[in-house]
Amino acid sequence: KLFIPGKIGKLEIKNRILQAPMGTFSYDNEGVPSQQTIDYFVERAKGGVGLIICHAVRVSPESRVPGLPNLFEDKQIPVMAKIADAIHAAGAKCALQMNHSGKAITYQIMSEGRPLESYAIGPSAVKYVKTGVVPREMSKEEIHRLVEQFSDSARRVMEAGFDMVELHAAHGYLMSTFLSPFTNRRTDEYGGNPQNRARFICEIIERIRDKAGPDFPVSVRFNGSDFIAGGTTIEDSLIQAQMFEKAGANMLHVSAGAHENTEVQFLSYLWPDAYLTDLAKEVKKIVKIPVCTVGKLGDPMVANRVLEEDKADFIALGRALLAAPYWPNKAREGKIEEINRCLYCNNCWERQFTVTREQKRLFCTVNPFLFREREYI
């Protein structure tokens, strides 16, 4: 079933394999991608993945982080179009994820020497455990402004030639902190019950529809559960999933975990395969739009079984495609034993937080060619 074509809205995908969004930290101060970035995506498109969800772009100047892409001005459209054009030429569809780091921006700019408190924002003033910084509670005016900035950036994603846009509402970033009672303590219409906590994301989806039209696919990546005491539960997520669908989302990408418990977000070799798929299964029961699952699906037999058991409509591979860009083609050809398996050692993402900005690049313990594709392949 991995290789049966699928659809997200009106977008046709040649198989059920998506590349999960992963940061590359390979952009200059103006958000211009390096040639390494383009080569990295092209290699995975050639490898047979149906849809590549590219890393998150920043939607507003205040969320801008050096080394990460931006899409808050029209002049950045042709810059990002280079990535979309290259992926299409290599045979895959592509999406671009949008994000605002919120309280987590403080973690990403700690080495830049800037005052952290001036950048940290959130639905409520709840201390961020990674830095000890308390984010400033956003006003309604700021919320409304960000709704416009997200939807403006989605229009730019479409004009840059991408086939879909995804909202990053998972893992403790800004949209995720609105969804979770762990970080959202508001008492107005943007807080309280699960419906109010989902209002911000729903308003963004509706404005994307206004600016990008009814047919441009929108995916929402959100937590099926925070797995944190006092955080989002699957019961909350089921309510919010139906709201996203009603607002106009075309796919729901179900993940889990936050910065407070990254062991769930980045499942290591200590965790079972397909650990998060039951969350997607529950969401799939109550919506009519496609559901994507993620999390330790690097064994093709396991990934296929998830689809056969109707737990999801699509599977997303992240680290597995860092280790083996031709995973889809080899699985389709039955060459399972030739797939370079991810160890789930997590050196790839841990290294991003332990090296200087100049040393940052995607790294894989078992694939020395990662981010050196042009040089070696």
mmCIF file of C-alpha atoms in Angstrom:
data_model
loop_
_atom_site.group_PDB
_atom_site.id
_atom_site.type_symbol
_atom_site.label_atom_id
_atom_site.label_comp_id
_atom_site.label_asym_id
_atom_site.label_seq_id
_atom_site.Cartn_x
_atom_site.Cartn_y
_atom_site.Cartn_z
ATOM 1 C CA LYS A 1 0.000 0.000 0.000
ATOM 2 C CA LEU A 2 3.005 2.314 0.324
ATOM 3 C CA PHE A 3 3.023 2.693 -3.450
ATOM 4 C CA ILE A 4 -0.648 3.288 -4.162
ATOM 5 C CA PRO A 5 -1.131 6.907 -5.309
ATOM 6 C CA GLY A 6 -2.864 9.250 -2.864
ATOM 7 C CA LYS A 7 -4.482 12.674 -2.833
ATOM 8 C CA ILE A 8 -4.347 15.666 -0.500
ATOM 9 C CA GLY A 9 -7.216 17.865 -1.580
ATOM 10 C CA LYS A 10 -6.778 18.026 -5.332
ATOM 11 C CA LEU A 11 -3.043 17.353 -5.129
ATOM 12 C CA GLU A 12 -2.100 13.921 -6.480
ATOM 13 C CA ILE A 13 0.863 12.150 -4.854
ATOM 14 C CA LYS A 14 2.506 9.198 -6.613
ATOM 15 C CA ASN A 15 2.795 7.170 -3.391
ATOM 16 C CA ARG A 16 2.052 7.359 0.337
ATOM 17 C CA ILE A 17 5.573 8.308 1.426
ATOM 18 C CA LEU A 18 6.240 11.866 2.595
ATOM 19 C CA GLN A 19 9.484 13.392 3.789
ATOM 20 C CA ALA A 20 8.961 14.938 7.198
ATOM 21 C CA PRO A 21 10.166 18.531 7.649
ATOM 22 C CA MET A 22 13.610 18.811 9.230
ATOM 23 C CA GLY A 23 15.697 21.935 9.743
ATOM 24 C CA THR A 24 18.948 22.171 7.794
ATOM 25 C CA PHE A 25 20.404 25.430 9.216
ATOM 26 C CA SER A 26 21.916 25.982 5.767
ATOM 27 C CA TYR A 27 20.731 29.495 4.914
ATOM 28 C CA ASP A 28 22.546 32.794 5.080
ATOM 29 C CA ASN A 29 21.427 35.818 7.101
ATOM 30 C CA GLU A 30 18.933 36.783 4.392
ATOM 31 C CA GLY A 31 17.387 33.322 4.285
ATOM 32 C CA VAL A 32 18.985 32.317 0.962
ATOM 33 C CA PRO A 33 19.501 28.535 0.639
ATOM 34 C CA SER A 34 22.919 27.109 -0.082
ATOM 35 C CA GLN A 35 23.514 24.827 -3.052
ATOM 36 C CA GLN A 36 23.932 22.046 -0.491
ATOM 37 C CA THR A 37 20.330 22.570 0.563
ATOM 38 C CA ILE A 38 19.023 22.190 -2.976
ATOM 39 C CA ASP A 39 21.204 19.129 -3.631
ATOM 40 C CA TYR A 40 19.940 17.539 -0.405
ATOM 41 C CA PHE A 41 16.297 17.847 -1.460
ATOM 42 C CA VAL A 42 16.977 16.769 -5.039
ATOM 43 C CA GLU A 43 18.659 13.550 -3.899
ATOM 44 C CA ARG A 44 15.592 12.563 -1.860
ATOM 45 C CA ALA A 45 13.242 13.464 -4.707
ATOM 46 C CA LYS A 46 15.276 11.210 -7.006
ATOM 47 C CA GLY A 47 15.052 8.537 -4.326
ATOM 48 C CA GLY A 48 11.335 8.166 -4.899
ATOM 49 C CA VAL A 49 9.582 10.037 -2.092
ATOM 50 C CA GLY A 50 6.136 11.256 -3.161
ATOM 51 C CA LEU A 51 6.032 14.598 -1.350
ATOM 52 C CA ILE A 52 8.839 16.475 0.384
ATOM 53 C CA ILE A 53 7.703 18.741 3.218
ATOM 54 C CA CYS A 54 10.543 21.240 3.423
ATOM 55 C CA HIS A 55 11.677 22.736 6.720
ATOM 56 C CA ALA A 56 9.797 25.568 8.354
ATOM 57 C CA VAL A 57 10.145 29.155 7.152
ATOM 58 C CA ARG A 58 9.789 32.195 9.399
ATOM 59 C CA VAL A 59 6.698 34.284 8.774
ATOM 60 C CA SER A 60 7.622 37.540 10.502
ATOM 61 C CA PRO A 61 10.784 39.616 11.045
ATOM 62 C CA GLU A 62 10.708 39.207 14.836
ATOM 63 C CA SER A 63 10.810 35.419 14.489
ATOM 64 C CA ARG A 64 13.755 35.570 12.132
ATOM 65 C CA VAL A 65 16.681 33.370 13.157
ATOM 66 C CA PRO A 66 20.076 33.523 11.374
ATOM 67 C CA GLY A 67 20.721 30.441 9.293
ATOM 68 C CA LEU A 68 17.043 29.665 8.763
ATOM 69 C CA PRO A 69 14.801 30.532 5.774
ATOM 70 C CA ASN A 70 12.400 33.466 5.723
ATOM 71 C CA LEU A 71 9.260 34.153 3.749
ATOM 72 C CA PHE A 72 7.843 37.359 5.199
ATOM 73 C CA GLU A 73 8.465 39.532 2.114
ATOM 74 C CA ASP A 74 7.590 39.083 -1.557
ATOM 75 C CA LYS A 75 11.249 39.478 -2.536
ATOM 76 C CA GLN A 76 11.900 36.080 -0.945
ATOM 77 C CA ILE A 77 9.508 34.261 -3.320
ATOM 78 C CA PRO A 78 12.027 33.689 -6.160
ATOM 79 C CA VAL A 79 14.638 32.576 -3.608
ATOM 80 C CA MET A 80 12.450 29.767 -2.273
ATOM 81 C CA ALA A 81 11.192 28.980 -5.786
ATOM 82 C CA LYS A 82 14.638 27.563 -6.563
ATOM 83 C CA ILE A 83 13.967 24.735 -4.115
ATOM 84 C CA ALA A 84 10.482 24.000 -5.467
ATOM 85 C CA ASP A 85 11.696 23.996 -9.077
ATOM 86 C CA ALA A 86 14.580 21.628 -8.267
ATOM 87 C CA ILE A 87 12.347 19.156 -6.414
ATOM 88 C CA HIS A 88 9.781 19.141 -9.222
ATOM 89 C CA ALA A 89 12.476 18.548 -11.827
ATOM 90 C CA ALA A 90 13.653 15.537 -9.804
ATOM 91 C CA GLY A 91 10.205 13.955 -9.794
ATOM 92 C CA ALA A 92 8.536 14.773 -6.467
ATOM 93 C CA LYS A 93 5.881 17.127 -5.166
ATOM 94 C CA CYS A 94 6.855 19.591 -2.469
ATOM 95 C CA ALA A 95 5.375 21.514 0.433
ATOM 96 C CA LEU A 96 6.794 24.230 2.640
ATOM 97 C CA GLN A 97 6.162 24.386 6.359
ATOM 98 C CA MET A 98 5.522 27.680 8.202
ATOM 99 C CA ASN A 99 6.427 28.368 11.801
ATOM 100 C CA HIS A 100 6.907 30.960 14.505
ATOM 101 C CA SER A 101 9.207 29.813 17.282
ATOM 102 C CA GLY A 102 7.367 31.705 20.023
ATOM 103 C CA LYS A 103 8.974 30.982 23.382
ATOM 104 C CA ALA A 104 11.418 28.573 21.721
ATOM 105 C CA ILE A 105 13.104 31.335 19.747
ATOM 106 C CA THR A 106 15.032 32.092 22.912
ATOM 107 C CA TYR A 107 16.674 28.676 22.707
ATOM 108 C CA GLN A 108 17.676 29.205 19.099
ATOM 109 C CA ILE A 109 19.272 32.641 19.514
ATOM 110 C CA MET A 110 21.037 32.131 22.841
ATOM 111 C CA SER A 111 24.413 32.172 21.110
ATOM 112 C CA GLU A 112 23.614 35.380 19.232
ATOM 113 C CA GLY A 113 24.044 37.586 22.309
ATOM 114 C CA ARG A 114 20.619 39.221 22.062
ATOM 115 C CA PRO A 115 18.245 39.830 25.030
ATOM 116 C CA LEU A 116 16.090 36.715 25.117
ATOM 117 C CA GLU A 117 13.106 38.300 26.834
ATOM 118 C CA SER A 118 12.597 40.735 23.949
ATOM 119 C CA TYR A 119 11.928 37.854 21.525
ATOM 120 C CA ALA A 120 9.971 35.297 23.552
ATOM 121 C CA ILE A 121 6.198 35.434 23.040
ATOM 122 C CA GLY A 122 3.350 33.054 23.727
ATOM 123 C CA PRO A 123 -0.326 32.802 24.565
ATOM 124 C CA SER A 124 0.543 33.098 28.276
ATOM 125 C CA ALA A 125 3.515 33.993 30.463
ATOM 126 C CA VAL A 126 4.596 30.411 31.249
ATOM 127 C CA LYS A 127 8.308 29.849 31.895
ATOM 128 C CA TYR A 128 10.234 28.050 29.169
ATOM 129 C CA VAL A 129 12.169 25.243 30.842
ATOM 130 C CA LYS A 130 15.081 25.267 28.386
ATOM 131 C CA THR A 131 16.112 28.845 29.188
ATOM 132 C CA GLY A 132 14.140 29.930 32.243
ATOM 133 C CA VAL A 133 12.778 32.857 30.235
ATOM 134 C CA VAL A 134 9.128 33.779 30.707
ATOM 135 C CA PRO A 135 7.582 34.698 27.328
ATOM 136 C CA ARG A 136 5.510 37.837 27.031
ATOM 137 C CA GLU A 137 1.767 37.155 26.762
ATOM 138 C CA MET A 138 0.539 38.208 23.344
ATOM 139 C CA SER A 139 -2.190 40.802 22.967
ATOM 140 C CA LYS A 140 -5.188 40.173 20.729
ATOM 141 C CA GLU A 141 -3.761 42.724 18.301
ATOM 142 C CA GLU A 142 -0.569 40.692 18.038
ATOM 143 C CA ILE A 143 -2.559 37.517 17.470
ATOM 144 C CA HIS A 144 -4.507 39.149 14.664
ATOM 145 C CA ARG A 145 -1.303 40.489 13.115
ATOM 146 C CA LEU A 146 0.261 37.042 13.120
ATOM 147 C CA VAL A 147 -2.844 35.566 11.495
ATOM 148 C CA GLU A 148 -2.244 37.974 8.627
ATOM 149 C CA GLN A 149 1.500 37.247 8.523
ATOM 150 C CA PHE A 150 0.960 33.486 8.407
ATOM 151 C CA SER A 151 -1.624 33.770 5.668
ATOM 152 C CA ASP A 152 0.511 36.224 3.673
ATOM 153 C CA SER A 153 3.409 33.778 3.873
ATOM 154 C CA ALA A 154 1.157 30.925 2.719
ATOM 155 C CA ARG A 155 0.273 32.963 -0.348
ATOM 156 C CA ARG A 156 4.007 33.357 -1.002
ATOM 157 C CA VAL A 157 4.489 29.603 -0.612
ATOM 158 C CA MET A 158 1.931 29.087 -3.375
ATOM 159 C CA GLU A 159 3.471 31.761 -5.608
ATOM 160 C CA ALA A 160 6.911 30.196 -5.137
ATOM 161 C CA GLY A 161 5.553 27.064 -6.796
ATOM 162 C CA PHE A 162 5.142 24.725 -3.847
ATOM 163 C CA ASP A 163 2.254 22.259 -4.026
ATOM 164 C CA MET A 164 1.117 22.568 -0.399
ATOM 165 C CA VAL A 165 1.687 24.561 2.766
ATOM 166 C CA GLU A 166 1.938 23.076 6.247
ATOM 167 C CA LEU A 167 1.350 24.849 9.556
ATOM 168 C CA HIS A 168 3.786 23.763 12.278
ATOM 169 C CA ALA A 169 1.448 23.526 15.253
ATOM 170 C CA ALA A 170 3.432 20.820 17.069
ATOM 171 C CA HIS A 171 6.436 20.407 19.370
ATOM 172 C CA GLY A 172 6.119 23.467 21.587
ATOM 173 C CA TYR A 173 6.465 26.241 19.018
ATOM 174 C CA LEU A 174 4.053 29.174 18.977
ATOM 175 C CA MET A 175 0.970 27.576 17.417
ATOM 176 C CA SER A 176 1.488 24.486 19.537
ATOM 177 C CA THR A 177 1.607 26.559 22.719
ATOM 178 C CA PHE A 178 -1.822 27.951 21.874
ATOM 179 C CA LEU A 179 -3.246 24.430 21.536
ATOM 180 C CA SER A 180 -1.849 23.130 24.823
ATOM 181 C CA PRO A 181 -3.305 23.900 28.284
ATOM 182 C CA PHE A 182 0.252 23.460 29.601
ATOM 183 C CA THR A 183 1.247 26.778 28.005
ATOM 184 C CA ASN A 184 -2.100 28.449 27.256
ATOM 185 C CA ARG A 185 -3.659 29.872 30.434
ATOM 186 C CA ARG A 186 -5.689 32.581 28.729
ATOM 187 C CA THR A 187 -9.243 33.352 29.830
ATOM 188 C CA ASP A 188 -10.384 35.131 26.648
ATOM 189 C CA GLU A 189 -11.627 33.594 23.384
ATOM 190 C CA TYR A 190 -8.138 32.218 22.635
ATOM 191 C CA GLY A 191 -7.877 30.110 25.792
ATOM 192 C CA GLY A 192 -9.778 27.907 28.194
ATOM 193 C CA ASN A 193 -11.417 24.958 26.438
ATOM 194 C CA PRO A 194 -9.904 22.975 23.521
ATOM 195 C CA GLN A 195 -12.068 24.848 21.022
ATOM 196 C CA ASN A 196 -10.831 28.271 22.113
ATOM 197 C CA ARG A 197 -7.230 27.093 22.182
ATOM 198 C CA ALA A 198 -7.602 26.012 18.519
ATOM 199 C CA ARG A 199 -9.065 29.354 17.424
ATOM 200 C CA PHE A 200 -5.716 30.909 16.442
ATOM 201 C CA ILE A 201 -4.842 28.069 14.046
ATOM 202 C CA CYS A 202 -8.362 27.956 12.619
ATOM 203 C CA GLU A 203 -8.260 31.681 11.885
ATOM 204 C CA ILE A 204 -4.953 31.201 10.073
ATOM 205 C CA ILE A 205 -6.396 28.397 7.934
ATOM 206 C CA GLU A 206 -9.435 30.494 7.039
ATOM 207 C CA ARG A 207 -7.272 33.483 6.041
ATOM 208 C CA ILE A 208 -5.056 31.209 3.925
ATOM 209 C CA ARG A 209 -8.197 30.203 2.087
ATOM 210 C CA ASP A 210 -8.957 33.899 1.490
ATOM 211 C CA LYS A 211 -5.477 34.667 0.144
ATOM 212 C CA ALA A 212 -4.387 31.435 -1.565
ATOM 213 C CA GLY A 213 -7.771 30.277 -2.838
ATOM 214 C CA PRO A 214 -9.936 27.224 -2.124
ATOM 215 C CA ASP A 215 -7.771 24.638 -3.896
ATOM 216 C CA PHE A 216 -4.309 25.236 -2.441
ATOM 217 C CA PRO A 217 -3.719 22.332 -0.016
ATOM 218 C CA VAL A 218 -3.163 23.114 3.660
ATOM 219 C CA SER A 219 -1.722 20.610 6.141
ATOM 220 C CA VAL A 220 -1.661 21.050 9.916
ATOM 221 C CA ARG A 221 1.057 19.286 11.891
ATOM 222 C CA PHE A 222 -0.022 19.057 15.523
ATOM 223 C CA ASN A 223 0.453 16.904 18.590
ATOM 224 C CA GLY A 224 -1.890 13.995 19.096
ATOM 225 C CA SER A 225 -0.644 14.255 22.664
ATOM 226 C CA ASP A 226 1.958 16.386 24.433
ATOM 227 C CA PHE A 227 2.756 13.483 26.772
ATOM 228 C CA ILE A 228 3.194 16.111 29.491
ATOM 229 C CA ALA A 229 1.201 16.344 32.709
ATOM 230 C CA GLY A 230 -1.258 19.168 32.172
ATOM 231 C CA GLY A 231 -0.660 19.243 28.423
ATOM 232 C CA THR A 232 -2.698 18.353 25.348
ATOM 233 C CA THR A 233 -4.350 14.927 25.470
ATOM 234 C CA ILE A 234 -5.691 12.826 22.637
ATOM 235 C CA GLU A 235 -9.190 13.856 23.737
ATOM 236 C CA ASP A 236 -8.260 17.526 23.225
ATOM 237 C CA SER A 237 -6.640 16.753 19.871
ATOM 238 C CA LEU A 238 -9.702 14.966 18.521
ATOM 239 C CA ILE A 239 -11.810 18.051 19.187
ATOM 240 C CA GLN A 240 -9.206 20.324 17.598
ATOM 241 C CA ALA A 241 -8.688 18.038 14.583
ATOM 242 C CA GLN A 242 -12.351 18.368 13.651
ATOM 243 C CA MET A 243 -12.067 22.133 13.940
ATOM 244 C CA PHE A 244 -9.038 22.207 11.626
ATOM 245 C CA GLU A 245 -10.960 20.167 9.073
ATOM 246 C CA LYS A 246 -13.978 22.461 9.292
ATOM 247 C CA ALA A 247 -11.744 25.537 8.904
ATOM 248 C CA GLY A 248 -10.430 24.174 5.596
ATOM 249 C CA ALA A 249 -7.399 21.941 6.289
ATOM 250 C CA ASN A 250 -6.753 19.233 3.670
ATOM 251 C CA MET A 251 -4.470 16.968 5.735
ATOM 252 C CA LEU A 252 -3.673 16.401 9.403
ATOM 253 C CA HIS A 253 -0.077 15.429 10.250
ATOM 254 C CA VAL A 254 -0.146 13.877 13.721
ATOM 255 C CA SER A 255 3.030 14.019 15.808
ATOM 256 C CA ALA A 256 3.729 14.330 19.556
ATOM 257 C CA GLY A 257 6.035 15.814 22.145
ATOM 258 C CA ALA A 258 7.460 19.242 22.930
ATOM 259 C CA HIS A 259 10.700 20.843 24.041
ATOM 260 C CA GLU A 260 9.981 19.675 27.565
ATOM 261 C CA ASN A 261 10.110 16.018 26.448
ATOM 262 C CA THR A 262 12.039 15.732 23.201
ATOM 263 C CA GLU A 263 12.457 12.006 23.780
ATOM 264 C CA VAL A 264 8.915 11.634 22.397
ATOM 265 C CA GLN A 265 9.453 14.064 19.527
ATOM 266 C CA PHE A 266 12.700 12.331 18.493
ATOM 267 C CA LEU A 267 12.075 8.655 19.210
ATOM 268 C CA SER A 268 15.402 6.905 19.764
ATOM 269 C CA TYR A 269 16.452 3.279 19.449
ATOM 270 C CA LEU A 270 15.034 2.768 22.965
ATOM 271 C CA TRP A 271 11.454 3.185 21.731
ATOM 272 C CA PRO A 272 9.307 0.744 19.732
ATOM 273 C CA ASP A 273 8.767 1.206 16.010
ATOM 274 C CA ALA A 274 5.630 3.159 15.012
ATOM 275 C CA TYR A 275 5.165 4.348 18.587
ATOM 276 C CA LEU A 276 2.935 7.314 17.645
ATOM 277 C CA THR A 277 0.702 5.690 15.033
ATOM 278 C CA ASP A 278 -2.182 4.980 17.408
ATOM 279 C CA LEU A 279 -2.599 8.747 17.847
ATOM 280 C CA ALA A 280 -3.083 9.112 14.087
ATOM 281 C CA LYS A 281 -5.454 6.151 14.098
ATOM 282 C CA GLU A 282 -7.751 7.895 16.575
ATOM 283 C CA VAL A 283 -7.703 11.120 14.540
ATOM 284 C CA LYS A 284 -8.424 9.209 11.326
ATOM 285 C CA LYS A 285 -11.600 7.767 12.857
ATOM 286 C CA ILE A 286 -13.253 11.177 13.221
ATOM 287 C CA VAL A 287 -12.190 13.149 10.108
ATOM 288 C CA LYS A 288 -12.742 12.714 6.384
ATOM 289 C CA ILE A 289 -9.492 14.313 5.197
ATOM 290 C CA PRO A 290 -6.199 12.349 4.928
ATOM 291 C CA VAL A 291 -4.128 11.730 8.050
ATOM 292 C CA CYS A 292 -0.331 11.383 8.073
ATOM 293 C CA THR A 293 1.599 9.620 10.824
ATOM 294 C CA VAL A 294 5.269 9.902 11.773
ATOM 295 C CA GLY A 295 7.795 8.446 14.209
ATOM 296 C CA LYS A 296 10.176 5.481 13.747
ATOM 297 C CA LEU A 297 8.715 4.122 10.521
ATOM 298 C CA GLY A 298 12.059 3.344 8.911
ATOM 299 C CA ASP A 299 11.306 -0.359 8.419
ATOM 300 C CA PRO A 300 9.329 -0.591 5.142
ATOM 301 C CA MET A 301 7.362 -3.580 6.430
ATOM 302 C CA VAL A 302 6.319 -1.647 9.526
ATOM 303 C CA ALA A 303 5.414 1.439 7.471
ATOM 304 C CA ASN A 304 3.345 -0.613 5.054
ATOM 305 C CA ARG A 305 1.543 -2.404 7.895
ATOM 306 C CA VAL A 306 0.508 0.952 9.391
ATOM 307 C CA LEU A 307 -1.263 1.755 6.112
ATOM 308 C CA GLU A 308 -2.708 -1.751 5.741
ATOM 309 C CA GLU A 309 -4.181 -1.506 9.241
ATOM 310 C CA ASP A 310 -5.776 1.819 8.267
ATOM 311 C CA LYS A 311 -4.044 3.789 10.991
ATOM 312 C CA ALA A 312 -3.110 6.533 8.523
ATOM 313 C CA ASP A 313 -3.324 7.530 4.866
ATOM 314 C CA PHE A 314 0.309 8.665 4.549
ATOM 315 C CA ILE A 315 3.531 7.946 6.429
ATOM 316 C CA ALA A 316 6.238 10.562 6.974
ATOM 317 C CA LEU A 317 9.914 9.625 7.141
ATOM 318 C CA GLY A 318 12.465 11.979 8.653
ATOM 319 C CA ARG A 319 15.722 10.505 9.900
ATOM 320 C CA ALA A 320 15.198 7.362 7.777
ATOM 321 C CA LEU A 321 15.608 9.509 4.658
ATOM 322 C CA LEU A 322 18.720 11.181 6.052
ATOM 323 C CA ALA A 323 20.275 7.730 6.288
ATOM 324 C CA ALA A 324 18.832 6.393 3.021
ATOM 325 C CA PRO A 325 17.624 8.915 0.420
ATOM 326 C CA TYR A 326 16.662 6.059 -1.944
ATOM 327 C CA TRP A 327 14.558 4.281 0.704
ATOM 328 C CA PRO A 328 11.330 4.545 -1.364
ATOM 329 C CA ASN A 329 12.805 3.222 -4.601
ATOM 330 C CA LYS A 330 14.571 0.347 -2.860
ATOM 331 C CA ALA A 331 11.441 -0.604 -0.937
ATOM 332 C CA ARG A 332 9.355 -0.485 -4.118
ATOM 333 C CA GLU A 333 11.879 -2.701 -5.925
ATOM 334 C CA GLY A 334 11.960 -5.195 -3.058
ATOM 335 C CA LYS A 335 15.588 -4.430 -2.223
ATOM 336 C CA ILE A 336 14.881 -4.123 1.483
ATOM 337 C CA GLU A 337 18.284 -5.481 2.491
ATOM 338 C CA GLU A 338 20.011 -2.673 0.566
ATOM 339 C CA ILE A 339 18.385 0.111 2.571
ATOM 340 C CA ASN A 340 20.894 1.923 4.788
ATOM 341 C CA ARG A 341 18.970 1.793 8.068
ATOM 342 C CA CYS A 342 18.715 4.694 10.474
ATOM 343 C CA LEU A 343 20.028 3.725 13.920
ATOM 344 C CA TYR A 344 17.800 6.276 15.691
ATOM 345 C CA CYS A 345 20.917 7.350 17.578
ATOM 346 C CA ASN A 346 19.745 10.985 17.336
ATOM 347 C CA ASN A 347 23.185 12.381 16.589
ATOM 348 C CA CYS A 348 21.583 14.213 13.659
ATOM 349 C CA TRP A 349 19.435 16.553 15.738
ATOM 350 C CA GLU A 350 21.470 16.667 18.954
ATOM 351 C CA ARG A 351 24.449 17.984 16.999
ATOM 352 C CA GLN A 352 22.424 21.020 15.925
ATOM 353 C CA PHE A 353 22.375 22.206 19.537
ATOM 354 C CA THR A 354 25.997 21.442 20.394
ATOM 355 C CA VAL A 355 27.998 23.039 17.567
ATOM 356 C CA THR A 356 28.568 26.613 16.478
ATOM 357 C CA ARG A 357 26.416 28.142 13.778
ATOM 358 C CA GLU A 358 29.268 27.917 11.265
ATOM 359 C CA GLN A 359 29.505 24.149 11.868
ATOM 360 C CA LYS A 360 25.782 23.475 11.578
ATOM 361 C CA ARG A 361 24.682 21.078 8.882
ATOM 362 C CA LEU A 362 22.628 17.936 8.787
ATOM 363 C CA PHE A 363 24.698 15.015 9.991
ATOM 364 C CA CYS A 364 24.112 11.251 9.965
ATOM 365 C CA THR A 365 26.101 8.546 11.712
ATOM 366 C CA VAL A 366 25.523 6.007 8.922
ATOM 367 C CA ASN A 367 25.447 8.279 5.852
ATOM 368 C CA PRO A 368 28.664 10.270 5.342
ATOM 369 C CA PHE A 369 27.285 11.648 2.061
ATOM 370 C CA LEU A 370 24.470 13.607 3.754
ATOM 371 C CA PHE A 371 24.709 17.286 2.783
ATOM 372 C CA ARG A 372 27.669 16.453 0.577
ATOM 373 C CA GLU A 373 25.586 14.955 -2.233
ATOM 374 C CA ARG A 374 27.132 17.011 -5.045
ATOM 375 C CA GLU A 375 30.630 16.210 -3.875
ATOM 376 C CA TYR A 376 30.282 12.445 -3.528
ATOM 377 C CA ILE A 377 27.239 11.137 -5.400
#
